[in-house]
CSV table of C-alpha atoms in Angstrom, one decimal:
chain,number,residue,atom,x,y,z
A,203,UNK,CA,30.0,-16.3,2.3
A,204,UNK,CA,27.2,-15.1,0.6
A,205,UNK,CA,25.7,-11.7,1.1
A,206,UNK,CA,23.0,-11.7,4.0
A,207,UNK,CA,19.5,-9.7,2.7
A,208,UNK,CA,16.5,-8.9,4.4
A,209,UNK,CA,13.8,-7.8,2.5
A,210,UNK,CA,10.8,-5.0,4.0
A,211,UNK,CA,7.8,-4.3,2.3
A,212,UNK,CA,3.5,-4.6,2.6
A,213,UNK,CA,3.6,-6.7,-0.7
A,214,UNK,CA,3.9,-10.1,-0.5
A,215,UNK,CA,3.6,-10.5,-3.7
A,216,UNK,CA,7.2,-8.2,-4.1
A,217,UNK,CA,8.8,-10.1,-1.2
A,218,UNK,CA,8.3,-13.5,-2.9
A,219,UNK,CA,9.4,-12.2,-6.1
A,220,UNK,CA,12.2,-10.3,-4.8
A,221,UNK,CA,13.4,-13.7,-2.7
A,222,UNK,CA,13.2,-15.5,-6.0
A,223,UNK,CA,15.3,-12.5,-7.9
A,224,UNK,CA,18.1,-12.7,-5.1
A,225,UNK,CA,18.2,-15.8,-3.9
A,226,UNK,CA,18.9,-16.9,-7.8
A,227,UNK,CA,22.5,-15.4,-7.4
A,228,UNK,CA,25.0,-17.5,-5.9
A,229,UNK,CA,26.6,-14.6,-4.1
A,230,UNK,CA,23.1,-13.4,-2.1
A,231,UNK,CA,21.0,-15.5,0.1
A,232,UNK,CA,18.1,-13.6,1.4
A,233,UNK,CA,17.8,-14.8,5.2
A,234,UNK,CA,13.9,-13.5,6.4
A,235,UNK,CA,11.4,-10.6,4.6
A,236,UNK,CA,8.8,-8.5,7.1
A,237,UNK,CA,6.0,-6.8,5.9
A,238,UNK,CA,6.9,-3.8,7.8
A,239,UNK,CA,9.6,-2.2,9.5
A,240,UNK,CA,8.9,-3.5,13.1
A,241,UNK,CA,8.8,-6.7,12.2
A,242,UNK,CA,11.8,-6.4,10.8
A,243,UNK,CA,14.0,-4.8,13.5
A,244,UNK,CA,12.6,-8.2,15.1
A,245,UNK,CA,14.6,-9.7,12.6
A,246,UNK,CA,17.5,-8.1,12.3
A,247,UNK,CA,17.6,-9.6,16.3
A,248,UNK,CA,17.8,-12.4,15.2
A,249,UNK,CA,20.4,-12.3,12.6
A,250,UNK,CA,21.7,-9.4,11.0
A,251,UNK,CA,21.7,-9.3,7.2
A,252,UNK,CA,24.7,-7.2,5.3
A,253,UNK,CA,22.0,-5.8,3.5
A,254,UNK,CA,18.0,-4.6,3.8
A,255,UNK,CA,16.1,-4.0,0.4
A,256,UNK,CA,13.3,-1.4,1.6
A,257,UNK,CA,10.2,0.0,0.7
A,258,UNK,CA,8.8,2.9,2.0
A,259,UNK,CA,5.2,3.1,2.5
A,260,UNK,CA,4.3,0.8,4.9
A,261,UNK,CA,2.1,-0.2,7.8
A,262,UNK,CA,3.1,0.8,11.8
A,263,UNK,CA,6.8,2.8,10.1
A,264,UNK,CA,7.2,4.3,7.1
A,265,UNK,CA,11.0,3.1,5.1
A,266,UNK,CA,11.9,7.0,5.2
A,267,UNK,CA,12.0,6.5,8.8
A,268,UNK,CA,13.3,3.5,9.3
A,269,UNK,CA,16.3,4.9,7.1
A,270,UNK,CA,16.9,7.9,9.7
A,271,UNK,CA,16.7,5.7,12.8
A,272,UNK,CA,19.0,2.9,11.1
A,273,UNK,CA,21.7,5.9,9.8
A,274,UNK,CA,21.9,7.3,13.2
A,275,UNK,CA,22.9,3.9,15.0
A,276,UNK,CA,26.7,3.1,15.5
A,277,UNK,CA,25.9,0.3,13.4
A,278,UNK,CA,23.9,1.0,10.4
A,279,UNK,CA,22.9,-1.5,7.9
A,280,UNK,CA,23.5,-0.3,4.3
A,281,UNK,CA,19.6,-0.2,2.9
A,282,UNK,CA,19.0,-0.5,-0.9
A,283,UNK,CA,15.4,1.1,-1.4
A,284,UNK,CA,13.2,0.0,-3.5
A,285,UNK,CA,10.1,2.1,-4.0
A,286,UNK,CA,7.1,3.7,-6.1
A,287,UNK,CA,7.8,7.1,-4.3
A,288,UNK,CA,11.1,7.7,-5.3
A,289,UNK,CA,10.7,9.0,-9.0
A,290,UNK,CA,14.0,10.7,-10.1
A,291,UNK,CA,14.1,14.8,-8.5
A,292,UNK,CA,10.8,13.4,-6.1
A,293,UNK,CA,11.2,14.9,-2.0
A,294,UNK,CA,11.6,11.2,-0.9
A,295,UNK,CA,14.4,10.4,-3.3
A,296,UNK,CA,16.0,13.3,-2.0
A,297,UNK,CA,15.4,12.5,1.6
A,298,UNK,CA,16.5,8.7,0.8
A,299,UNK,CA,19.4,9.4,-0.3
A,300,UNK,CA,20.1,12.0,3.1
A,301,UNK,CA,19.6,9.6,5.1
A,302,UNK,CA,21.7,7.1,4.0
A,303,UNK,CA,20.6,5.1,1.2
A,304,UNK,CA,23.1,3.1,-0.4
A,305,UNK,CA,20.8,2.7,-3.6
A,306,UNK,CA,17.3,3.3,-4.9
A,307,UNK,CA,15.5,1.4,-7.4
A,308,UNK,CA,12.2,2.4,-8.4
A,309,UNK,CA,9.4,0.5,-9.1
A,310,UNK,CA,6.3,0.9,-10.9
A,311,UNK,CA,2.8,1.4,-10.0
A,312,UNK,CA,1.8,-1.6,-11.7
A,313,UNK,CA,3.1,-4.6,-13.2
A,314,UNK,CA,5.9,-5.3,-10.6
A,315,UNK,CA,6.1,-8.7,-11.0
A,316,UNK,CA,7.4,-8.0,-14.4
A,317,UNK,CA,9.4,-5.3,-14.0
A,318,UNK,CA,11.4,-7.2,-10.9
A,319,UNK,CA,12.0,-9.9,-13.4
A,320,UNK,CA,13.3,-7.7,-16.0
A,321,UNK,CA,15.5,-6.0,-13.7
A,322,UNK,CA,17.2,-8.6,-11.9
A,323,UNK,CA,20.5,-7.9,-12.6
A,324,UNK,CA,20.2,-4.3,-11.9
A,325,UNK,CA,18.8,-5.2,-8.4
A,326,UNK,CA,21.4,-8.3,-7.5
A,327,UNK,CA,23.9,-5.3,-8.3
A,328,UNK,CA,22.4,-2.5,-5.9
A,329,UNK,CA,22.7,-5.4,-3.5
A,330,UNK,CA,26.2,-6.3,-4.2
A,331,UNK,CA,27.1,-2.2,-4.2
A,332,UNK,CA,25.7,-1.6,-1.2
A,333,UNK,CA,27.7,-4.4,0.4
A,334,UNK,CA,30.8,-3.4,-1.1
A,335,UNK,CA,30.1,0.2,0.0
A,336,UNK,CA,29.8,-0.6,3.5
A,337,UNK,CA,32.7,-2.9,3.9
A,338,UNK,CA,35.1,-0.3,2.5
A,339,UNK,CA,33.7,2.2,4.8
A,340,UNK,CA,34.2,0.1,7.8
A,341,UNK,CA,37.8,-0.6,6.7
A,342,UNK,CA,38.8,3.3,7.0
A,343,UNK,CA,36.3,4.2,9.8
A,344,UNK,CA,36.9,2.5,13.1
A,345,UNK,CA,33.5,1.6,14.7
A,346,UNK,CA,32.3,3.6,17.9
A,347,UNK,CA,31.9,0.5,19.7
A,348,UNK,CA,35.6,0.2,19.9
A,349,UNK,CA,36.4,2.9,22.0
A,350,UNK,CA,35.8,2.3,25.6
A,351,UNK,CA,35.6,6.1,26.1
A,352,UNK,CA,32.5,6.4,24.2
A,353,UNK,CA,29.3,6.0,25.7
A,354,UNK,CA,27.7,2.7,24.1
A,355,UNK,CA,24.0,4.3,22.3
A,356,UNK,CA,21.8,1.4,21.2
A,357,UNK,CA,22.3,-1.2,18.1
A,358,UNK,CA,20.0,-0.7,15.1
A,359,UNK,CA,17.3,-3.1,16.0
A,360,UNK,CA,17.2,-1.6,19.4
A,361,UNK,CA,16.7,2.4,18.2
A,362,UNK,CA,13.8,1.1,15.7
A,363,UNK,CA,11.8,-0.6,18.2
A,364,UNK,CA,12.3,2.3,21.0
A,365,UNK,CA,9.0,3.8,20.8
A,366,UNK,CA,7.2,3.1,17.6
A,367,UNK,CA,4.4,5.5,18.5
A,368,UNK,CA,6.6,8.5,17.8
A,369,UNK,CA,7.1,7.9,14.4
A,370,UNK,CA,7.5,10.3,11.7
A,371,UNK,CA,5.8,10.2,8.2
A,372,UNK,CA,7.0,10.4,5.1
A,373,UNK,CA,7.1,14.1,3.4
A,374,UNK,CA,5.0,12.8,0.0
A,375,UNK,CA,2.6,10.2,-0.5
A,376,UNK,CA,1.6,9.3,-4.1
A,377,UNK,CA,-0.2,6.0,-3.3
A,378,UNK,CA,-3.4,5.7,-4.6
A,379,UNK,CA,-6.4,4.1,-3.4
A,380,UNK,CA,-9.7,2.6,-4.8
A,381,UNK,CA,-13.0,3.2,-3.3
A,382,UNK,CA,-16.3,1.5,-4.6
A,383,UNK,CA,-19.9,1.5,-3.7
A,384,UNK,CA,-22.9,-1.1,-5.3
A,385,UNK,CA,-26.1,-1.7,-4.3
A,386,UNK,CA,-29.0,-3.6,-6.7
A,387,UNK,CA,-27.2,-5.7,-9.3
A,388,UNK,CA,-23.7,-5.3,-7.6
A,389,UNK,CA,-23.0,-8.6,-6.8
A,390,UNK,CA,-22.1,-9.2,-10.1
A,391,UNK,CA,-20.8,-6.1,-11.3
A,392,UNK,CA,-18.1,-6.3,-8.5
A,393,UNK,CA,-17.6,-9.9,-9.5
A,394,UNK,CA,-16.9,-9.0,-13.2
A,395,UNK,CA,-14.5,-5.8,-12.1
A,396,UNK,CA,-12.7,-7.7,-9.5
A,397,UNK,CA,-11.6,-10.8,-11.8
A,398,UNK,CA,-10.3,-8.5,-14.5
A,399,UNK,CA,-7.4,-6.8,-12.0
A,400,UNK,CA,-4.2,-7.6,-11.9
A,401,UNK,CA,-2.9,-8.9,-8.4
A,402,UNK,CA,-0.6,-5.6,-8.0
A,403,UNK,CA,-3.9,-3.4,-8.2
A,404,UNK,CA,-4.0,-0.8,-6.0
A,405,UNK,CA,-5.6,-1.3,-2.6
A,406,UNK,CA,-9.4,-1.4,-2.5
A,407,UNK,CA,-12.2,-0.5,-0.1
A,408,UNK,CA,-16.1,-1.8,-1.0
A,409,UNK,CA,-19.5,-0.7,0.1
A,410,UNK,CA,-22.1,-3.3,-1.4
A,411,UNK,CA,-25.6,-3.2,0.4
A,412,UNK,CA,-25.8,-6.2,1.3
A,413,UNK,CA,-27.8,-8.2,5.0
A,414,UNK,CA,-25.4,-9.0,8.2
A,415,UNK,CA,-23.6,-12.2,8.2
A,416,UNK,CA,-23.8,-12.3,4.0
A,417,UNK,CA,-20.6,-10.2,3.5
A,418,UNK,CA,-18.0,-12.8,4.8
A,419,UNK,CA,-19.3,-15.7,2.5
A,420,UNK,CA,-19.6,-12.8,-0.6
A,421,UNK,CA,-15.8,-11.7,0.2
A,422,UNK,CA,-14.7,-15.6,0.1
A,423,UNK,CA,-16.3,-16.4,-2.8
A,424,UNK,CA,-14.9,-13.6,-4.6
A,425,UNK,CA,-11.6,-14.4,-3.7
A,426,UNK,CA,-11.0,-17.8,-4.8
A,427,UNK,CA,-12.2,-15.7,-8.2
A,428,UNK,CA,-9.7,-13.2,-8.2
A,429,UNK,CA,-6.3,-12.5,-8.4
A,430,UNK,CA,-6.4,-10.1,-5.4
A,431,UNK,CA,-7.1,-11.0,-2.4
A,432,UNK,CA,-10.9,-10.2,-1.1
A,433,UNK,CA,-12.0,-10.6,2.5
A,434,UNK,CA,-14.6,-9.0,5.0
A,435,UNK,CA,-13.2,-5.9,6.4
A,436,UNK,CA,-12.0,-6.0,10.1
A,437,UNK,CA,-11.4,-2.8,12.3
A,438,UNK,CA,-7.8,-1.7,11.4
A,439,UNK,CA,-7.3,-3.3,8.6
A,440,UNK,CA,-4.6,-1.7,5.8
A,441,UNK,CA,-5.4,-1.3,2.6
A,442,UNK,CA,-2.7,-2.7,0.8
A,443,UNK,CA,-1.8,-3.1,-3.2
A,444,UNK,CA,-3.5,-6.5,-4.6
A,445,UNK,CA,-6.5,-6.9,-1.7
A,446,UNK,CA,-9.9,-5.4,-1.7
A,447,UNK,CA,-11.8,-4.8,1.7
A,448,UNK,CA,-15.6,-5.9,1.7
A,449,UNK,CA,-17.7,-3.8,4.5
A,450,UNK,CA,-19.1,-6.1,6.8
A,451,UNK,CA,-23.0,-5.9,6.7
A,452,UNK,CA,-24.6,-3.9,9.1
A,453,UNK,CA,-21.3,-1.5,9.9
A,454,UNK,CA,-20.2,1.7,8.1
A,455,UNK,CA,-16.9,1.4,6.7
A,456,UNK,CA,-14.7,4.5,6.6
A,457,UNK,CA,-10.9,5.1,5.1
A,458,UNK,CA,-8.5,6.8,7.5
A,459,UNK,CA,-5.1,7.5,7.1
A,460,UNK,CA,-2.2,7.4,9.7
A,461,UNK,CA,0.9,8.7,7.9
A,462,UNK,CA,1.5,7.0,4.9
A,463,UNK,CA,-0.4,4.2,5.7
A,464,UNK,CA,-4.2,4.0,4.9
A,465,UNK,CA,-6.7,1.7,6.9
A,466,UNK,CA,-10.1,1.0,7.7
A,467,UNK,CA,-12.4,2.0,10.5
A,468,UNK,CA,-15.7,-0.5,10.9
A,469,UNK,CA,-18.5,1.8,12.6
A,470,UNK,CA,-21.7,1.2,14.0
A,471,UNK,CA,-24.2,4.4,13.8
A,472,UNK,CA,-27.3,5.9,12.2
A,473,UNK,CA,-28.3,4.8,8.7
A,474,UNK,CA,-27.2,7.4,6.3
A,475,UNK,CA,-28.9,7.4,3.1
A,476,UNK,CA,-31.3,5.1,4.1
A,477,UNK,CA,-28.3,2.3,4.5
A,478,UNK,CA,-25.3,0.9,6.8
A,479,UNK,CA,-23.1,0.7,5.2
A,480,UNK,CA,-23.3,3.9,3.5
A,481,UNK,CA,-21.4,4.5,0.1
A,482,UNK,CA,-21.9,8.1,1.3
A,483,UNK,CA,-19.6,7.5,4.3
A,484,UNK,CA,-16.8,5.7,2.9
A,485,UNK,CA,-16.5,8.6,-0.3
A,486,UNK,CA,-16.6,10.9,2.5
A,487,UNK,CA,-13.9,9.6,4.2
A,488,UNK,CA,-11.6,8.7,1.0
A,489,UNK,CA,-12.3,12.4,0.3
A,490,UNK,CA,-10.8,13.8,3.6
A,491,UNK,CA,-8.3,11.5,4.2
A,492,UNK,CA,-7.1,10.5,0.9
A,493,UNK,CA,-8.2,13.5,-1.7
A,494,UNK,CA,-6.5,13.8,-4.8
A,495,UNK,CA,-5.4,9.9,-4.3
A,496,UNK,CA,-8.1,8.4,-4.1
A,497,UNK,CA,-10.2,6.7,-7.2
A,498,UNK,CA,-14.0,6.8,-6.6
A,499,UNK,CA,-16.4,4.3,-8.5
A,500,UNK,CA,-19.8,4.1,-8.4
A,501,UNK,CA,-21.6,0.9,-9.5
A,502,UNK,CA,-25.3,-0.3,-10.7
A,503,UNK,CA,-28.1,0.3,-7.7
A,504,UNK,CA,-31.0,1.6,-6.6
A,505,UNK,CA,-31.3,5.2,-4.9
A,506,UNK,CA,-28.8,7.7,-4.5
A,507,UNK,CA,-26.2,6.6,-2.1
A,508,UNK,CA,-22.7,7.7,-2.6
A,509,UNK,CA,-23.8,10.6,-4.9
A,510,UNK,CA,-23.1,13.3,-2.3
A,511,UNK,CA,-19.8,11.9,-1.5
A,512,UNK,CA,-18.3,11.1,-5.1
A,513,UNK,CA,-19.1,14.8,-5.6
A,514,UNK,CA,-17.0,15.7,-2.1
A,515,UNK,CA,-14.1,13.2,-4.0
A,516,UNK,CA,-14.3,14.8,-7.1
A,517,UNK,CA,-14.2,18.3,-5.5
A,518,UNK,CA,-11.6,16.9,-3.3
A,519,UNK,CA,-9.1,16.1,-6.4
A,520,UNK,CA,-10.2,12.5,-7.0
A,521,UNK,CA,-11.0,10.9,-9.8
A,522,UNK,CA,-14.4,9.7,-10.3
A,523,UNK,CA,-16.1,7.1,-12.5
A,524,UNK,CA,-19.1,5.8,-12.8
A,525,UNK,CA,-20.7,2.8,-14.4
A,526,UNK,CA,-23.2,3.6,-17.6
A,527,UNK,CA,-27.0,3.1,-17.7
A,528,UNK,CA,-26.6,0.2,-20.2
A,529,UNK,CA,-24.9,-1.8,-18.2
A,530,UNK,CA,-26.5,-1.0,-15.0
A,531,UNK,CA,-29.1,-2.9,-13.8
A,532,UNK,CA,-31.0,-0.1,-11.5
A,533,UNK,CA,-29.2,2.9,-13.2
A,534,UNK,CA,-30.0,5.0,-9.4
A,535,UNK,CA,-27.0,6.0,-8.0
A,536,UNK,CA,-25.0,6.0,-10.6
A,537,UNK,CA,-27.6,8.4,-12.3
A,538,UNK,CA,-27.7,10.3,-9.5
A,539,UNK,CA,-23.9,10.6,-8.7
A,540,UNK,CA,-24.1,11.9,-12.3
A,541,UNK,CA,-26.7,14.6,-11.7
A,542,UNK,CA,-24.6,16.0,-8.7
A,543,UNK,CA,-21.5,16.8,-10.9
A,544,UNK,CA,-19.1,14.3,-9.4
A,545,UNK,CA,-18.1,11.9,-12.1
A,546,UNK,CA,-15.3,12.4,-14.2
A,547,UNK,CA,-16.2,9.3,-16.7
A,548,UNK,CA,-19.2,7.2,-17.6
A,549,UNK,CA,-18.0,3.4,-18.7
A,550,UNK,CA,-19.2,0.5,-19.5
A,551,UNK,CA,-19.3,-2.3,-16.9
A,552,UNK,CA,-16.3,-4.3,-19.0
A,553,UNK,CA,-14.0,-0.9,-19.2
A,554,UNK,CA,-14.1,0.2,-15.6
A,555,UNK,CA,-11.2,-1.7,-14.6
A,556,UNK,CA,-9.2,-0.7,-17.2
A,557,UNK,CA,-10.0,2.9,-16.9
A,558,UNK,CA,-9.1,2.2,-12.8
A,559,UNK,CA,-5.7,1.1,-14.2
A,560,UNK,CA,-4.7,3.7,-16.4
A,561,UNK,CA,-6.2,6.5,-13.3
A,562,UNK,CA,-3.9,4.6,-11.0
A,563,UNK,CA,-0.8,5.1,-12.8
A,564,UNK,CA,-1.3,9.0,-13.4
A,565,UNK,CA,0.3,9.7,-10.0
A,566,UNK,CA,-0.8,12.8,-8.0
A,567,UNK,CA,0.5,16.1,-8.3
C-alpha cells in the first residue's frame, strides 16, 4: 500500500507541484491538499493520511500550531514541514522540531517551482522517513487508546478544530509583503510591473486612483496578463505569495495582520490626501502592521499621496522604492515621497520588479 499524504499550505501553486513531486513515486499517493490547517483537519476526517507535508504560515492556523495540537493527540500524524521560515538555527526550526516534526525541508523565497523539482528525491525521502519513523514507534509504544483505564482525549482532527479562535502564533515571521500606490499614468506602469513577476512573487496590495466600479474590470484585465493572480480586493482577503490585491474604487484599503497571516481591511471614510483610496492609508498600515517586512513602492502620479506614509515605512524598517522622473509620466508623488526622505531607491519603470525581487529575498532581521 502506498504511503497516504496530505499536503497543507496557502500556495496552490506548491500544492500542485508538490502532488506532482509525490504522486510521481510509486510508493506515495497523495490523497487531498488544504490551503490551511482547518481545512485540513476536515480532511484528515475523512481519511487519515500516514503522512502531512506542512507549511507554516498560513491563513485561520499557523503549521507551528497545528504541530503542537497534532503532537499532543494520542494519535499524532508524523508531519514533514516544509517551509520558508525554517532556515537552519531559525526560532521556528527549533520549535518544529519540539513539537514533533518528523522532518523539515526548507524552501526558498522564490523560485519554488524549481527548487521542488530539483529536490524531489530529497522530499519523496522526508516522506518515506517520516513513515518509517512512526511505524517503528508504534511497534514499541502501545497506543493509549488501548487501555480501557485511560480516559479517551480527542483524535487529532478533533483537538485542531476545538476552538480555532484560540490559536497561537508563530514566534517569527519573515514573510514579506509588497505594497504599491499609482495614480496619473499608473495604469500602465502597474501593467508593465505586474507582467514581469514571477507567479511565486510575494503577496501584493495596490492603491491605483482610479472611479468606483472601474477597479474590478482593471484587476481582470490584468490578470489574464500576468502570471499572478490580480483581482479586486474584498474585505478579508489574505495576501498570499503569487496574487496581487487591487483596492476597490471609492474604499480605503488597509494591511492588517492577525498572527502570521496578513489581510486586507476595505474601508469607507474621509478622503485623505485628497483621495479614497489613499496610498497614504495603505503605507500607513503596512508600516504598523507589517514594518521591517514590508516593501513599499511608489509609482508615476500626480500630487503627493503616499509620500507621508512611505516615509512612516521607511522609518518603520521597510524598504522603499520609488519610480524615476524619466519614466514617470506626472513625476508628483513619486517626487514628493522623495523630498520627504522615505525612499531607499530611485529606478527605472523596467527595473522595479527586479529590484522588488532581490528586496524580497533579503529576509528580515
Amino acid at each position: 500500500m502506498p504511503i497516504k499524504v496530505l499536503i497543507i499550505d496557502d500556495s496552490a501553486l506548491v500544492r500542485e507541484t508538490l502532488s506532482q513531486i509525490l504522486n510521481s513515486d510509486s510508493d506515495i499517493k497523495v490523497i487531498a491538499t488544504a490551503s490551511d490547517p482547518i481545512f485540513g483537519a476536515k480532511k484528515i476526517k475523512v481519511e487519515r493520511p500516514d503522512v502531512i507535508v506542512l507549511d507554516i504560515e498560513m491563513a485561520r492556523m499557523d503549521g507551528l500550531t497545528f504541530l503542537k495540537k497534532m503532537n499532543e493527540t494520542v494519535d499524532p500524524i508524523p508531519c514533514v514541514v516544509c517551509s520558508t521560515m525554517i532556515s537552519e538555527g531559525s526560532e521556528n526550526a527549533m520549535k518544529a522540531l519540539e513539537y514533533g516534526a518528523a522532518e523539515l525541508i526548507q524552501k526558498p523565497a522564490l523560485g519554488t517551482r524549481k527548487f521542488l523539482e530539483e529536490s524531489k528525491v530529497r522530499i519523496c525521502d522526508a516522506v518515506k522517513s517520516a513513515y518509517k519513523s512512526t511505524s517503528n514507534l508504534k511497534k514499541l509504544i502501545p497506543s493509549p487508546l488501548n487501555n480501557k483505564r485511560t480516559v479517551q482525549p480527542k483524535l487529532s482532527a478533533d483537538v485542531i478544530l476545538d476552538k480555532p479562535s484560540a490559536l497561537s502564533t508563530p514566534l517569527e515571521t519573515t514573510e514579506r509583503v509588497v505594497v504599491v500606490g499609482a495614480s496619473t499614468g499608473g495604469t500602465e506602469a502597474l501593467k508593465d510591473f505586474l507582467t514581469m513577476l514571477p507567479d511565486d512573487a510575494p503577496g501584493i496590495v495596490i492603491v491605483q486612483h482610479m472611479p468606483e466600479h472601474f477597479t474590478a474590470a482593471f484587476a481582470n484585465r490584468l490578470d489574464g496578463l500576468c502570471r499572478i493572480h490580480v483581482k479586486e480586493a474584498q474585505n478579508g482577503d489574505s495576501v498570499i505569495p503569487g496574487q496581487a490585491l487591487i483596492a476597490p474604487g471609492n474604499y480605503h484599503i488597509l494591511l492588517k495582520r492577525s498572527g502570521a497571516r496578513y489581510y486586507v481591511e476595505i474601508k469607507e471614510g474621509p478622503l485623505v490626501s485628497r483621495h479614497r483610496p489613499s496610498v497614504d492609508v495603505l503605507f500607513r498600515s503596512a508600516a504598523r502592521y507589517a514594518g521591517k517586512n514590508a516593501i513599499g513602492i511608489i509609482m508615476t502620479g500626480m500630487g503627493d499621496d503616499g509620500a507621508k506614509g512611505m516615509r512612516e515605512m521607511h522609518d518603520a524598517g521597510a524598504f522603499t522604492i520609488a519610480q524615476d522622473e524619466q519614466s514617470c509620466i506626472v513625476y508628483g508623488m513619486p517626487g514628493e515621497a522623495v523630498k520627504n526622505g522615505g525612499v531607499d531607491k530611485i529606478v527605472p519603470l523596467t527595473n522595479i520588479a527586479q529590484t522588488m525581487i532581490n528586496a524580497s529575498l533579503i529576509r528580515s532581521k
